[in-house]
Tab-separated table of C-alpha atoms and ligand atoms in Angstrom:
chain	number	residue	atom	x	y	z
A	1	UNK	CA	3.827	-22.942	11.116
A	2	UNK	CA	6.498	-21.588	14.424
A	3	UNK	CA	3.855	-19.370	15.834
A	4	UNK	CA	6.048	-16.751	17.173
A	5	UNK	CA	4.976	-13.387	15.394
A	6	UNK	CA	4.498	-10.586	17.244
A	7	UNK	CA	2.182	-7.393	15.768
A	8	UNK	CA	2.020	-4.071	17.185
A	9	UNK	CA	-1.039	-4.133	18.252
A	10	UNK	CA	-2.508	0.419	18.244
A	11	UNK	CA	-5.636	-0.788	20.217
A	12	UNK	CA	-3.721	-2.677	23.042
A	13	UNK	CA	-0.482	0.230	22.384
A	14	UNK	CA	2.159	-2.729	22.795
A	15	UNK	CA	3.167	-5.459	20.795
A	16	UNK	CA	1.170	-8.857	20.935
A	17	UNK	CA	1.797	-12.241	20.301
A	18	UNK	CA	-0.462	-12.738	16.837
A	19	UNK	CA	-2.296	-15.684	17.845
A	20	UNK	CA	-5.500	-15.568	14.446
A	21	UNK	CA	-9.607	-16.527	15.443
A	22	UNK	CA	-9.164	-20.231	13.107
A	23	UNK	CA	-5.901	-20.326	12.376
A	24	UNK	CA	-4.126	-21.375	9.205
A	25	UNK	CA	-6.725	-18.924	8.168
A	26	UNK	CA	-6.179	-15.423	8.827
A	27	UNK	CA	-8.623	-12.049	7.501
A	28	UNK	CA	-6.530	-8.666	7.187
A	29	UNK	CA	-8.434	-6.013	5.759
A	30	UNK	CA	-7.095	-2.245	5.061
A	31	UNK	CA	-8.523	0.805	3.949
A	32	UNK	CA	-7.917	1.707	-0.007
A	33	UNK	CA	-7.569	4.336	-2.008
A	34	UNK	CA	-10.593	6.883	-3.034
A	35	UNK	CA	-9.570	6.802	-6.494
A	36	UNK	CA	-10.525	9.984	-7.434
A	37	UNK	CA	-6.793	11.418	-8.913
A	38	UNK	CA	-3.399	9.623	-9.261
A	39	UNK	CA	-1.732	7.533	-6.712
A	40	UNK	CA	1.000	9.192	-5.134
A	41	UNK	CA	3.963	8.879	-2.424
A	42	UNK	CA	1.377	8.836	0.362
A	43	UNK	CA	-0.602	6.584	-1.253
A	44	UNK	CA	3.373	3.907	-2.031
A	45	UNK	CA	3.652	3.450	1.865
A	46	UNK	CA	-0.203	1.369	3.166
A	47	UNK	CA	0.375	-0.684	-0.582
A	48	UNK	CA	3.552	-1.495	0.375
A	49	UNK	CA	3.476	-1.836	3.952
A	50	UNK	CA	0.676	-4.009	4.109
A	51	UNK	CA	2.195	-6.164	0.929
A	52	UNK	CA	5.232	-7.061	3.233
A	53	UNK	CA	2.603	-8.142	6.410
A	54	UNK	CA	0.423	-9.977	3.614
A	55	UNK	CA	3.645	-11.599	1.319
A	56	UNK	CA	5.443	-12.606	5.572
A	57	UNK	CA	1.763	-13.584	6.801
A	58	UNK	CA	1.576	-16.304	3.653
A	59	UNK	CA	5.545	-17.220	3.639
A	60	UNK	CA	5.013	-18.064	7.074
A	61	UNK	CA	1.956	-20.621	6.026
A	62	UNK	CA	-1.057	-18.630	7.563
A	63	UNK	CA	-3.523	-18.438	4.460
A	64	UNK	CA	-5.150	-15.081	4.378
A	65	UNK	CA	-7.705	-13.424	3.003
A	66	UNK	CA	-7.138	-9.467	2.686
A	67	UNK	CA	-8.887	-7.315	1.591
A	68	UNK	CA	-8.981	-3.725	0.119
A	69	UNK	CA	-11.593	-1.699	-0.934
A	70	UNK	CA	-11.780	1.108	-3.589
A	71	UNK	CA	-13.975	4.013	-1.866
A	72	UNK	CA	-15.733	5.659	-4.620
A	73	UNK	CA	-18.724	7.180	-3.028
A	74	UNK	CA	-19.606	9.039	0.146
A	75	UNK	CA	-16.266	10.239	1.008
A	76	UNK	CA	-16.818	14.297	0.547
A	77	UNK	CA	-14.089	16.703	0.665
A	78	UNK	CA	-13.643	17.605	3.530
A	79	UNK	CA	-13.253	14.433	4.948
A	80	UNK	CA	-16.012	14.225	7.489
A	81	UNK	CA	-20.353	15.164	6.907
A	82	UNK	CA	-20.073	18.321	4.880
A	83	UNK	CA	-18.953	19.445	1.029
A	84	UNK	CA	-18.654	17.660	-2.562
A	85	UNK	CA	-18.513	14.114	-3.179
A	86	UNK	CA	-14.811	13.950	-4.294
A	87	UNK	CA	-15.791	11.997	-7.113
A	88	UNK	CA	-18.966	13.370	-7.631
A	89	UNK	CA	-17.182	16.472	-7.764
A	90	UNK	CA	-14.110	15.792	-10.712
A	91	UNK	CA	-17.208	13.942	-13.093
A	92	UNK	CA	-18.803	17.242	-12.364
A	93	UNK	CA	-15.707	19.149	-13.686
A	94	UNK	CA	-14.494	16.941	-16.223
A	95	UNK	CA	-18.366	15.818	-17.631
A	96	UNK	CA	-18.220	12.502	-17.239
A	97	UNK	CA	-19.701	9.566	-15.249
A	98	UNK	CA	-18.401	9.098	-12.053
A	99	UNK	CA	-17.796	5.367	-12.742
A	100	UNK	CA	-16.103	6.652	-15.781
A	101	UNK	CA	-13.436	8.930	-12.913
A	102	UNK	CA	-13.878	5.229	-10.837
A	103	UNK	CA	-12.624	3.119	-13.529
A	104	UNK	CA	-9.678	5.581	-14.922
A	105	UNK	CA	-8.025	5.838	-11.906
A	106	UNK	CA	-8.718	2.409	-10.548
A	107	UNK	CA	-6.869	1.381	-13.608
A	108	UNK	CA	-3.884	3.926	-12.758
A	109	UNK	CA	-4.084	3.015	-9.431
A	110	UNK	CA	-3.671	-0.067	-10.052
A	111	UNK	CA	-0.356	0.068	-12.341
A	112	UNK	CA	1.554	1.553	-10.193
A	113	UNK	CA	0.934	-1.284	-7.570
A	114	UNK	CA	1.998	-3.071	-10.413
A	115	UNK	CA	4.921	-1.611	-10.825
A	116	UNK	CA	6.088	-1.712	-6.944
A	117	UNK	CA	5.127	-4.856	-7.027
A	118	UNK	CA	2.468	-5.006	-4.691
A	119	UNK	CA	0.393	-7.693	-5.237
A	120	UNK	CA	-3.226	-7.434	-5.981
A	121	UNK	CA	-5.865	-8.458	-2.440
A	122	UNK	CA	-7.487	-11.623	-2.201
A	123	UNK	CA	-11.064	-9.437	-2.875
A	124	UNK	CA	-11.138	-5.773	-3.803
A	125	UNK	CA	-14.810	-4.143	-2.584
A	126	UNK	CA	-16.095	-0.827	-4.083
A	127	UNK	CA	-18.133	0.901	-1.548
A	128	UNK	CA	-20.664	1.507	-4.143
A	129	UNK	CA	-21.231	-1.961	-4.985
A	130	UNK	CA	-22.478	-2.861	-0.973
A	131	UNK	CA	-25.191	-0.155	-0.460
A	132	UNK	CA	-27.329	-2.826	0.851
A	133	UNK	CA	-25.070	-4.034	3.185
A	134	UNK	CA	-24.619	-0.284	4.601
A	135	UNK	CA	-28.046	0.121	4.632
A	136	UNK	CA	-28.682	-2.543	6.467
A	137	UNK	CA	-26.069	-1.965	8.943
A	138	UNK	CA	-27.907	1.319	9.802
A	139	UNK	CA	-30.989	-0.168	10.323
A	140	UNK	CA	-30.031	-2.980	13.112
A	141	UNK	CA	-27.594	0.696	14.714
A	142	UNK	CA	-31.437	2.027	14.878
A	143	UNK	CA	-32.622	-0.506	16.189
A	144	UNK	CA	-30.282	-0.855	18.410
A	145	UNK	CA	-30.516	2.975	19.397
A	146	UNK	CA	-27.293	4.339	18.630
A	147	UNK	CA	-28.348	6.542	16.254
A	148	UNK	CA	-31.130	8.787	14.885
A	149	UNK	CA	-32.377	10.629	11.645
A	150	UNK	CA	-33.229	13.816	10.993
A	151	UNK	CA	-34.718	15.048	8.116
A	152	UNK	CA	-33.979	12.340	5.605
A	153	UNK	CA	-30.210	11.962	6.893
A	154	UNK	CA	-28.970	9.347	9.919
A	155	UNK	CA	-26.825	10.380	12.540
A	156	UNK	CA	-24.434	8.116	14.769
A	157	UNK	CA	-25.166	9.089	18.181
A	158	UNK	CA	-21.712	9.268	19.520
A	159	UNK	CA	-22.369	10.753	23.496
A	160	UNK	CA	-24.961	7.898	23.757
A	161	UNK	CA	-22.871	5.334	22.669
A	162	UNK	CA	-20.152	6.582	24.517
A	163	UNK	CA	-22.965	5.656	27.978
A	164	UNK	CA	-22.574	2.521	26.961
A	165	UNK	CA	-19.216	1.370	25.115
A	166	UNK	CA	-15.923	3.751	25.324
A	167	UNK	CA	-15.450	6.209	22.337
A	168	UNK	CA	-12.183	7.175	21.296
A	169	UNK	CA	-10.496	3.528	22.480
A	170	UNK	CA	-8.552	3.421	19.650
A	171	UNK	CA	-6.896	6.671	19.600
A	172	UNK	CA	-7.228	8.142	22.622
A	173	UNK	CA	-9.092	10.720	22.053
A	174	UNK	CA	-11.708	11.617	25.106
A	175	UNK	CA	-15.054	12.888	24.554
A	176	UNK	CA	-15.457	15.850	26.467
A	177	UNK	CA	-12.158	16.926	25.260
A	178	UNK	CA	-13.837	16.737	21.498
A	179	UNK	CA	-16.817	17.366	22.170
A	180	UNK	CA	-14.916	20.965	23.875
A	181	UNK	CA	-12.289	21.706	20.652
A	182	UNK	CA	-14.666	20.860	17.521
A	183	UNK	CA	-16.684	23.605	16.117
A	184	UNK	CA	-20.163	24.431	17.323
A	185	UNK	CA	-22.856	23.246	15.440
A	186	UNK	CA	-23.778	25.865	13.369
A	187	UNK	CA	-27.263	25.843	13.177
A	188	UNK	CA	-27.291	25.422	9.718
A	189	UNK	CA	-26.207	21.364	10.912
A	190	UNK	CA	-28.841	18.738	11.630
A	191	UNK	CA	-26.809	17.401	14.395
A	192	UNK	CA	-27.300	16.554	17.611
A	193	UNK	CA	-23.744	16.521	18.961
A	194	UNK	CA	-20.433	18.327	16.905
A	195	UNK	CA	-19.076	14.544	16.870
A	196	UNK	CA	-21.264	12.728	16.118
A	197	UNK	CA	-21.361	11.411	12.256
A	198	UNK	CA	-23.328	10.717	9.354
A	199	UNK	CA	-24.062	6.654	8.360
A	200	UNK	CA	-26.717	8.092	5.659
A	201	UNK	CA	-26.906	11.186	3.685
A	202	UNK	CA	-30.240	13.020	2.047
A	203	UNK	CA	-28.652	13.890	-1.540
A	204	UNK	CA	-29.061	17.598	-2.966
A	205	UNK	CA	-31.125	17.910	-6.017
A	206	UNK	CA	-27.750	18.385	-8.086
A	207	UNK	CA	-26.123	15.426	-5.786
A	208	UNK	CA	-25.243	12.888	-8.857
A	209	UNK	CA	-24.421	9.636	-6.914
A	210	UNK	CA	-27.613	8.751	-4.982
A	211	UNK	CA	-29.629	5.074	-3.891
A	212	UNK	CA	-32.740	4.762	-2.714
A	213	UNK	CA	-33.095	4.263	1.159
A	214	UNK	CA	-35.879	4.131	3.799
A	215	UNK	CA	-34.895	7.535	4.643
A	216	UNK	CA	-34.062	9.328	1.723
A	217	UNK	CA	-32.348	8.870	-1.710
A	218	UNK	CA	-28.896	10.001	-0.521
A	219	UNK	CA	-25.708	7.732	0.244
A	220	UNK	CA	-23.716	6.151	3.211
A	221	UNK	CA	-21.129	8.349	5.577
A	222	UNK	CA	-17.745	7.714	4.428
A	223	UNK	CA	-16.957	5.091	7.328
A	224	UNK	CA	-19.315	2.616	6.832
A	225	UNK	CA	-18.254	1.061	4.316
A	226	UNK	CA	-15.091	-0.173	5.889
A	227	UNK	CA	-17.460	-1.854	8.213
A	228	UNK	CA	-20.213	-3.304	6.060
A	229	UNK	CA	-17.738	-4.922	3.588
A	230	UNK	CA	-15.371	-5.883	6.357
A	231	UNK	CA	-18.270	-8.015	7.687
A	232	UNK	CA	-19.148	-9.018	4.640
A	233	UNK	CA	-16.200	-10.625	3.533
A	234	UNK	CA	-13.978	-11.715	6.750
A	235	UNK	CA	-17.073	-12.029	9.580
A	236	UNK	CA	-18.007	-10.385	12.716
A	237	UNK	CA	-14.683	-10.489	14.082
A	238	UNK	CA	-11.626	-10.717	12.336
A	239	UNK	CA	-7.608	-10.492	12.546
A	240	UNK	CA	-5.597	-7.351	11.672
A	241	UNK	CA	-7.034	-3.992	10.588
A	242	UNK	CA	-4.492	-1.632	8.758
A	243	UNK	CA	-4.217	1.887	7.670
A	244	UNK	CA	-1.506	4.347	7.478
A	245	UNK	CA	-2.045	6.372	11.091
A	246	UNK	CA	-4.041	9.552	9.211
A	247	UNK	CA	-6.873	7.327	8.793
A	248	UNK	CA	-7.128	6.219	12.912
A	249	UNK	CA	-9.585	8.887	13.534
A	250	UNK	CA	-12.125	9.449	12.956
A	251	UNK	CA	-12.229	7.085	10.109
A	252	UNK	CA	-11.392	3.486	12.772
A	253	UNK	CA	-12.078	4.879	15.551
A	254	UNK	CA	-16.131	5.130	13.637
A	255	UNK	CA	-15.508	2.113	12.504
A	256	UNK	CA	-15.040	0.279	16.013
A	257	UNK	CA	-18.298	2.331	17.209
A	258	UNK	CA	-20.493	1.146	14.154
A	259	UNK	CA	-19.581	-2.401	14.263
A	260	UNK	CA	-20.260	-2.401	18.400
A	261	UNK	CA	-23.506	-0.699	17.798
A	262	UNK	CA	-24.974	-2.796	15.151
A	263	UNK	CA	-23.193	-6.433	16.061
A	264	UNK	CA	-22.241	-5.775	19.723
A	265	UNK	CA	-18.732	-7.072	19.122
A	266	UNK	CA	-15.241	-5.974	18.660
A	267	UNK	CA	-14.775	-6.287	14.721
A	268	UNK	CA	-10.450	-6.535	15.248
A	269	UNK	CA	-8.581	-7.824	16.774
A	270	UNK	CA	-5.022	-6.315	15.428
A	271	UNK	CA	-5.285	-2.921	14.854
A	272	UNK	CA	-1.905	-2.109	12.579
A	273	UNK	CA	-1.649	1.511	11.586
A	274	UNK	CA	1.580	2.514	9.378
A	275	UNK	CA	3.674	6.366	9.566
A	276	UNK	CA	3.170	8.690	7.543
A	277	UNK	CA	5.826	9.905	4.695
A	278	UNK	CA	6.477	13.874	5.656
A	279	UNK	CA	8.682	15.569	2.241
A	280	UNK	CA	11.749	17.869	3.208
A	281	UNK	CA	10.115	17.820	6.543
A	282	UNK	CA	6.778	19.090	5.521
A	283	UNK	CA	3.444	17.411	5.173
A	284	UNK	CA	2.770	16.612	1.322
A	285	UNK	CA	0.043	19.204	0.314
A	286	UNK	CA	-0.837	20.919	-3.014
A	287	UNK	CA	-0.603	23.758	-1.838
A	288	UNK	CA	3.215	22.962	-0.961
A	289	UNK	CA	4.076	22.554	-3.994
A	290	UNK	CA	5.262	19.885	-2.952
A	291	UNK	CA	2.556	17.080	-4.229
A	292	UNK	CA	4.231	14.205	-6.301
A	293	UNK	CA	2.436	11.555	-7.348
A	294	UNK	CA	3.835	8.143	-8.264
A	295	UNK	CA	4.208	8.093	-12.265
A	296	UNK	CA	6.173	11.257	-11.524
A	297	UNK	CA	8.111	9.968	-9.630
A	298	UNK	CA	8.694	7.048	-11.833
A	299	UNK	CA	10.030	10.035	-14.301
A	300	UNK	CA	10.878	12.799	-12.802
A	301	UNK	CA	8.745	14.876	-14.177
A	302	UNK	CA	8.263	17.210	-11.397
A	303	UNK	CA	9.992	20.424	-9.786
A	304	UNK	CA	11.576	18.728	-6.877
A	305	UNK	CA	12.788	15.677	-8.601
A	306	UNK	CA	16.774	15.688	-9.380
A	307	UNK	CA	16.077	12.914	-11.004
A	308	UNK	CA	13.879	9.644	-11.749
A	309	UNK	CA	13.451	6.423	-9.625
A	310	UNK	CA	12.317	3.155	-10.044
A	311	UNK	CA	9.748	1.719	-8.780
A	312	UNK	CA	11.894	-0.777	-6.750
A	313	UNK	CA	13.746	2.416	-5.619
A	314	UNK	CA	10.648	3.338	-3.943
A	315	UNK	CA	9.920	0.446	-2.769
A	316	UNK	CA	13.378	-0.165	-0.900
A	317	UNK	CA	13.151	3.380	0.034
A	318	UNK	CA	9.771	2.536	2.750
A	319	UNK	CA	10.801	-0.796	2.961
A	320	UNK	CA	14.337	0.839	4.765
A	321	UNK	CA	12.285	2.253	7.446
A	322	UNK	CA	10.049	0.247	9.837
A	323	UNK	CA	6.614	1.424	9.205
A	324	UNK	CA	5.419	2.964	12.612
A	325	UNK	CA	8.229	4.817	11.834
A	326	UNK	CA	8.089	8.961	10.315
A	327	UNK	CA	9.643	8.810	7.171
A	328	UNK	CA	10.741	11.775	5.507
A	329	UNK	CA	11.603	12.192	1.402
A	330	UNK	CA	14.142	13.726	-0.205
A	331	UNK	CA	16.566	13.171	-3.549
A	332	UNK	CA	19.286	12.304	-1.182
A	333	UNK	CA	17.577	9.928	0.293
A	334	UNK	CA	16.392	7.864	-2.371
A	335	UNK	CA	19.441	8.005	-4.001
A	336	UNK	CA	20.971	6.739	-0.619
A	337	UNK	CA	18.539	4.097	-0.410
A	338	UNK	CA	19.056	3.422	-4.811
A	339	UNK	CA	22.354	2.361	-3.971
A	340	UNK	CA	21.638	-0.014	-1.197
A	341	UNK	CA	18.733	-1.982	-3.672
A	342	UNK	CA	21.444	-1.951	-6.337
A	343	UNK	CA	24.299	-3.722	-4.342
A	344	UNK	CA	21.405	-5.907	-3.106
A	345	UNK	CA	20.186	-7.189	-5.860
A	346	UNK	CA	23.769	-7.449	-7.716
A	347	UNK	CA	25.233	-9.937	-4.972
A	348	UNK	CA	21.690	-11.578	-5.797
A	349	UNK	CA	23.378	-12.472	-9.119
A	350	UNK	CA	26.869	-12.820	-7.632
A	351	UNK	CA	25.423	-15.314	-5.296
A	352	UNK	CA	24.277	-17.108	-9.348
A	353	UNK	CA	27.988	-17.209	-9.644
A	354	UNK	CA	29.706	-18.571	-6.017
A	355	UNK	CA	31.316	-21.516	-5.952
A	356	UNK	CA	31.497	-24.029	-2.949
A	357	UNK	CA	34.358	-25.411	-1.186
A	358	UNK	CA	34.682	-27.665	1.962
A	359	UNK	CA	34.107	-25.085	5.125
A	360	UNK	CA	31.866	-22.390	5.805
A	361	UNK	CA	33.912	-19.213	7.338
A	362	UNK	CA	30.576	-17.571	8.403
A	363	UNK	CA	27.326	-18.828	10.013
A	364	UNK	CA	24.547	-19.013	7.496
A	365	UNK	CA	22.013	-20.941	9.666
A	366	UNK	CA	22.107	-17.608	12.523
A	367	UNK	CA	21.715	-15.405	9.766
A	368	UNK	CA	18.627	-17.262	8.546
A	369	UNK	CA	17.536	-16.997	12.508
A	370	UNK	CA	18.393	-13.470	13.150
A	371	UNK	CA	16.013	-12.809	9.809
A	372	UNK	CA	13.285	-14.504	11.025
A	373	UNK	CA	13.341	-13.157	14.276
A	374	UNK	CA	13.504	-9.241	12.949
A	375	UNK	CA	11.178	-10.038	10.881
A	376	UNK	CA	8.701	-11.984	13.866
A	377	UNK	CA	9.381	-8.821	15.702
A	378	UNK	CA	6.217	-6.857	13.789
A	379	UNK	CA	7.954	-6.760	10.969
A	380	UNK	CA	10.920	-4.997	11.356
A	381	UNK	CA	12.456	-4.843	7.525
A	382	UNK	CA	14.983	-2.070	8.189
A	383	UNK	CA	16.475	-4.551	10.918
A	384	UNK	CA	16.315	-7.872	8.070
A	385	UNK	CA	17.646	-5.426	5.676
A	386	UNK	CA	20.370	-4.673	7.286
A	387	UNK	CA	20.839	-8.605	7.988
A	388	UNK	CA	21.011	-9.040	4.419
A	389	UNK	CA	23.028	-6.399	4.062
A	390	UNK	CA	25.374	-9.263	6.190
A	391	UNK	CA	24.940	-11.732	3.320
A	392	UNK	CA	25.692	-9.502	0.797
A	393	UNK	CA	29.223	-8.767	2.658
A	394	UNK	CA	29.297	-12.913	2.336
A	395	UNK	CA	28.510	-13.024	-0.971
A	396	UNK	CA	31.217	-10.811	-1.828
A	397	UNK	CA	33.472	-12.370	0.245
A	398	UNK	CA	33.432	-15.969	-1.508
A	399	UNK	CA	33.349	-14.486	-4.916
A	400	UNK	CA	36.626	-12.412	-3.964
A	401	UNK	CA	37.350	-15.178	-2.132
A	402	UNK	CA	38.591	-13.907	0.849
A	403	UNK	CA	36.149	-16.085	2.444
A	404	UNK	CA	34.840	-19.916	1.698
A	405	UNK	CA	31.333	-21.848	1.882
A	406	UNK	CA	30.292	-25.394	2.144
A	407	UNK	CA	27.235	-26.358	-0.730
A	408	UNK	CA	25.144	-26.910	1.252
A	409	UNK	CA	25.678	-22.981	3.074
A	410	UNK	CA	25.248	-22.407	-0.798
A	411	UNK	CA	22.648	-23.484	-1.034
A	412	UNK	CA	20.646	-21.696	2.071
A	413	UNK	CA	22.393	-18.659	0.432
A	414	UNK	CA	20.107	-18.834	-2.063
A	415	UNK	CA	16.927	-19.600	0.050
A	416	UNK	CA	17.608	-16.963	1.995
A	417	UNK	CA	17.700	-14.879	-1.579
A	418	UNK	CA	14.513	-15.817	-2.538
A	419	UNK	CA	12.923	-16.023	0.522
A	420	UNK	CA	13.971	-12.600	2.597
A	421	UNK	CA	14.604	-10.699	-1.209
A	422	UNK	CA	12.645	-11.603	-3.519
A	423	UNK	CA	9.206	-13.237	-1.871
A	424	UNK	CA	9.064	-11.493	1.201
A	425	UNK	CA	10.558	-7.937	0.504
A	426	UNK	CA	9.321	-8.277	-2.695
A	427	UNK	CA	12.118	-6.374	-4.524
A	428	UNK	CA	13.072	-7.552	-7.933
A	429	UNK	CA	15.853	-6.606	-10.377
A	430	UNK	CA	15.062	-3.615	-12.546
A	431	UNK	CA	15.176	-5.302	-15.407
A	432	UNK	CA	12.142	-7.549	-14.538
A	433	UNK	CA	9.986	-4.326	-13.609
A	434	UNK	CA	8.321	-2.236	-16.694
A	435	UNK	CA	9.347	0.804	-16.113
A	436	UNK	CA	12.712	0.468	-17.003
A	437	UNK	CA	11.623	-2.153	-19.782
A	438	UNK	CA	10.286	0.327	-21.422
A	439	UNK	CA	12.952	2.235	-20.801
A	440	UNK	CA	15.795	0.206	-22.331
A	441	UNK	CA	13.043	-0.168	-25.345
A	442	UNK	CA	13.194	2.890	-25.339
A	443	UNK	CA	17.078	3.452	-25.866
A	444	UNK	CA	18.175	0.942	-27.985
A	445	UNK	CA	14.872	1.775	-30.515
A	446	UNK	CA	16.911	4.667	-31.221
A	447	UNK	CA	19.978	3.466	-31.188
A	448	UNK	CA	18.872	1.237	-34.154
A	449	UNK	CA	17.452	4.102	-35.268
A	450	UNK	CA	20.618	6.065	-35.753
A	451	UNK	CA	22.213	2.962	-37.289
A	452	UNK	CA	19.200	3.009	-40.031
A	453	UNK	CA	20.218	6.553	-40.452
A	454	UNK	CA	23.952	5.642	-40.684
A	455	UNK	CA	23.407	3.224	-43.434
A	456	UNK	CA	20.935	5.931	-45.272
A	457	UNK	CA	23.869	7.807	-45.779
A	458	UNK	CA	26.043	4.613	-46.881
A	459	UNK	CA	28.509	5.332	-43.280
A	460	UNK	CA	29.266	1.438	-42.836
A	461	UNK	CA	31.707	1.877	-40.722
A	462	UNK	CA	29.218	3.635	-38.112
A	463	UNK	CA	26.688	0.979	-38.680
A	464	UNK	CA	28.573	-1.535	-38.220
A	465	UNK	CA	29.992	-0.438	-35.342
A	466	UNK	CA	27.022	0.593	-33.551
A	467	UNK	CA	26.285	-2.988	-34.166
A	468	UNK	CA	29.694	-4.871	-32.641
A	469	UNK	CA	28.561	-2.101	-29.426
A	470	UNK	CA	25.582	-2.487	-28.809
A	471	UNK	CA	26.522	-6.416	-29.872
A	472	UNK	CA	28.823	-6.573	-26.913
A	473	UNK	CA	26.184	-5.900	-24.611
A	474	UNK	CA	24.577	-8.881	-25.581
A	475	UNK	CA	21.844	-6.891	-27.966
A	476	UNK	CA	21.890	-8.907	-30.478
A	477	UNK	CA	20.160	-6.886	-34.256
A	478	UNK	CA	18.934	-8.878	-37.165
A	479	UNK	CA	18.297	-6.451	-40.336
A	480	UNK	CA	15.431	-8.576	-42.655
A	481	UNK	CA	12.927	-7.279	-45.227
A	482	UNK	CA	10.556	-5.647	-42.899
A	483	UNK	CA	13.370	-3.663	-41.048
A	484	UNK	CA	15.685	-5.216	-38.129
A	485	UNK	CA	14.629	-6.245	-35.193
A	486	UNK	CA	16.676	-6.772	-31.610
A	487	UNK	CA	16.580	-9.068	-28.521
A	488	UNK	CA	18.697	-9.106	-25.682
A	489	UNK	CA	20.346	-12.507	-24.451
A	490	UNK	CA	20.490	-13.257	-21.289
B	1	ZN	ZN1	-11.214	2.605	5.770
């Protein structure tokens, strides 16, 4: 394993040589979705970003334990300590068990991830399955004096913590400014300071999901689950913690404070944050009418969409930007990405047919090194993709007999395609991705039904013409006594 990977650490605000605590083992924790609705464009970016990180670390020979949680309790409506539980609310409105809501949307999330060719994490813990660990963590924070109990709820004392540890080291926020800008406590609230956050909340009688604890029948605060589950599966200190930039404050800042207060340990060595996706320059939001789910993108069923975009199209679009850069969604940008992706994947097929010669006109080994350099530089996928387009140019020129390549270099080109296009970037030809094969199945069945109709009308000419045209596209049809079957000759 050559140790040359640099990662931009949000904590130190610079690129650092990646040195895991106990190589080749590497622990990575990424904040997963709160499962109360369909996954949307905003979910695709962190999923694909950290899938790229996961894939590249594995490619470099690391043994990665990748933990991505499912938030199924404690995430309140306003993302702070007030309001209804997001899942509880959905369950109440739809008259379902909260765990029915969780299961339904978790299944749909997994389906979307599979279409995007996002690998499943090594462990996918649910917050509701780790109440005991969260209660234990609160007990340690209380013992160490960084939390207080009021009316059955427990709050983290940010002001006290900040006297010993810097609160705001990750996000760069300053506590005096936060105290000045956050709204005044309105007297209804129990917290000592507006910056304090809930570790445990006493449940109101109508609250559905609640558990017994030393303090009350209640539920854990949203920030706590990731600290407790990260520690459980990856240890007091682990290598990488990732998530969207929107989670840096307060969620990740609170995670650092909780772990430090409970276990006197900085929990994470490398913090990574992906930038967010905007839609035609605007933040995505239900009120703006630009809230697009992944399912709508794949089907084209949304007023903002000119057409359907395949999961691979979305994946390539996201990888074409560096994960720390902003990315703006538009139909034009997605259609440009689609063209590029097709060119890249088609060259992969052309590559299989190339014939070797005695000399090579291009330096393939140098290109391979450039690809590693790009990925070692904080996972720079857009630069890697630009080098892959040089690979595409070479493939097409050899195919057009404008340049030659040796057998050895041809093998190297195939290795580059396997490693970088398919394995690391995780791109696959559209025939392999589920959504398009469903479409193809549907279209072929429709044509076969039209042929059946022609046969019923004794229009043999039309029926034969359909069969021959399908055959020319490598679709072979067979008439049997149970009806017509078909298969694609590959
Ligand atoms: Zn989290």
